[in-house]
Short mmCIF file of N, CA and C in Angstrom, two decimals:
data_model
loop_
_atom_site.label_atom_id
_atom_site.label_comp_id
_atom_site.label_asym_id
_atom_site.label_seq_id
_atom_site.Cartn_x
_atom_site.Cartn_y
_atom_site.Cartn_z
N MET A 1 11.42 8.48 -0.05
CA MET A 1 12.39 7.79 0.80
C MET A 1 13.79 8.32 0.50
N LEU A 2 14.76 7.83 1.25
CA LEU A 2 16.13 8.31 1.10
C LEU A 2 16.71 7.99 -0.26
N ASN A 3 16.45 6.78 -0.76
CA ASN A 3 17.03 6.43 -2.05
C ASN A 3 16.47 7.30 -3.17
N LYS A 4 15.20 7.72 -3.04
CA LYS A 4 14.62 8.64 -4.02
C LYS A 4 15.31 9.99 -3.94
N LYS A 5 15.56 10.47 -2.74
CA LYS A 5 16.28 11.72 -2.54
C LYS A 5 17.69 11.62 -3.11
N ALA A 6 18.32 10.51 -2.89
CA ALA A 6 19.68 10.31 -3.40
C ALA A 6 19.70 10.34 -4.92
N GLN A 7 18.70 9.73 -5.54
CA GLN A 7 18.62 9.73 -6.99
C GLN A 7 18.38 11.14 -7.51
N GLU A 8 17.56 11.92 -6.80
CA GLU A 8 17.31 13.30 -7.20
C GLU A 8 18.59 14.13 -7.12
N GLU A 9 19.45 13.81 -6.16
CA GLU A 9 20.70 14.54 -5.99
C GLU A 9 21.78 14.03 -6.94
N GLY A 10 21.48 12.97 -7.67
CA GLY A 10 22.43 12.44 -8.63
C GLY A 10 23.47 11.54 -7.99
N ALA A 11 23.18 11.05 -6.82
CA ALA A 11 24.13 10.18 -6.13
C ALA A 11 23.83 8.72 -6.46
N SER A 12 24.87 7.95 -6.64
CA SER A 12 24.69 6.54 -6.97
C SER A 12 24.53 5.70 -5.70
N SER A 13 25.02 6.21 -4.59
CA SER A 13 24.90 5.50 -3.32
C SER A 13 24.93 6.47 -2.17
N TYR A 14 24.56 5.98 -1.01
CA TYR A 14 24.54 6.83 0.17
C TYR A 14 24.69 5.97 1.41
N ARG A 15 25.06 6.61 2.50
CA ARG A 15 25.12 5.89 3.76
C ARG A 15 24.44 6.74 4.83
N ILE A 16 23.94 6.08 5.85
CA ILE A 16 23.21 6.76 6.90
C ILE A 16 24.13 6.99 8.09
N ILE A 17 24.12 8.24 8.56
CA ILE A 17 24.86 8.57 9.77
C ILE A 17 23.85 8.84 10.87
N GLU A 18 23.94 8.09 11.95
CA GLU A 18 23.00 8.27 13.05
C GLU A 18 23.74 8.79 14.27
N ALA A 19 23.24 9.87 14.80
CA ALA A 19 23.84 10.45 16.00
C ALA A 19 22.80 10.44 17.11
N ARG A 20 23.18 9.94 18.27
CA ARG A 20 22.25 9.85 19.39
C ARG A 20 22.80 10.64 20.57
N THR A 21 21.94 11.51 21.10
CA THR A 21 22.35 12.30 22.26
C THR A 21 21.22 12.27 23.28
N GLY A 22 21.40 11.54 24.34
CA GLY A 22 20.36 11.44 25.36
C GLY A 22 19.10 10.83 24.77
N ASP A 23 17.97 11.53 24.92
CA ASP A 23 16.71 11.03 24.40
C ASP A 23 16.46 11.54 22.98
N HIS A 24 17.39 12.32 22.45
CA HIS A 24 17.20 12.89 21.12
C HIS A 24 18.15 12.22 20.13
N TRP A 25 17.65 11.97 18.92
CA TRP A 25 18.52 11.38 17.90
C TRP A 25 18.12 11.92 16.55
N HIS A 26 19.09 11.95 15.65
CA HIS A 26 18.81 12.37 14.28
C HIS A 26 19.69 11.57 13.34
N ALA A 27 19.21 11.38 12.14
CA ALA A 27 19.96 10.63 11.15
C ALA A 27 20.14 11.49 9.91
N THR A 28 21.33 11.49 9.39
CA THR A 28 21.60 12.22 8.16
C THR A 28 22.21 11.26 7.15
N ALA A 29 22.00 11.54 5.90
CA ALA A 29 22.53 10.69 4.84
C ALA A 29 23.63 11.41 4.10
N GLU A 30 24.74 10.72 3.92
CA GLU A 30 25.83 11.27 3.12
C GLU A 30 25.69 10.69 1.72
N LEU A 31 25.62 11.57 0.74
CA LEU A 31 25.44 11.14 -0.64
C LEU A 31 26.79 11.05 -1.34
N TYR A 32 26.92 10.01 -2.14
CA TYR A 32 28.15 9.82 -2.91
C TYR A 32 27.82 9.89 -4.39
N LYS A 33 28.59 10.67 -5.13
CA LYS A 33 28.34 10.78 -6.57
C LYS A 33 29.24 9.82 -7.32
#
């Protein structure tokens, strides 16, 4: 999951950025150290 990925990257917290374009969408996580 995302929190596991964040821990692997050494980040203490993260937030989800969701971008939606028409019928397509993607979410990216910004990691904070």
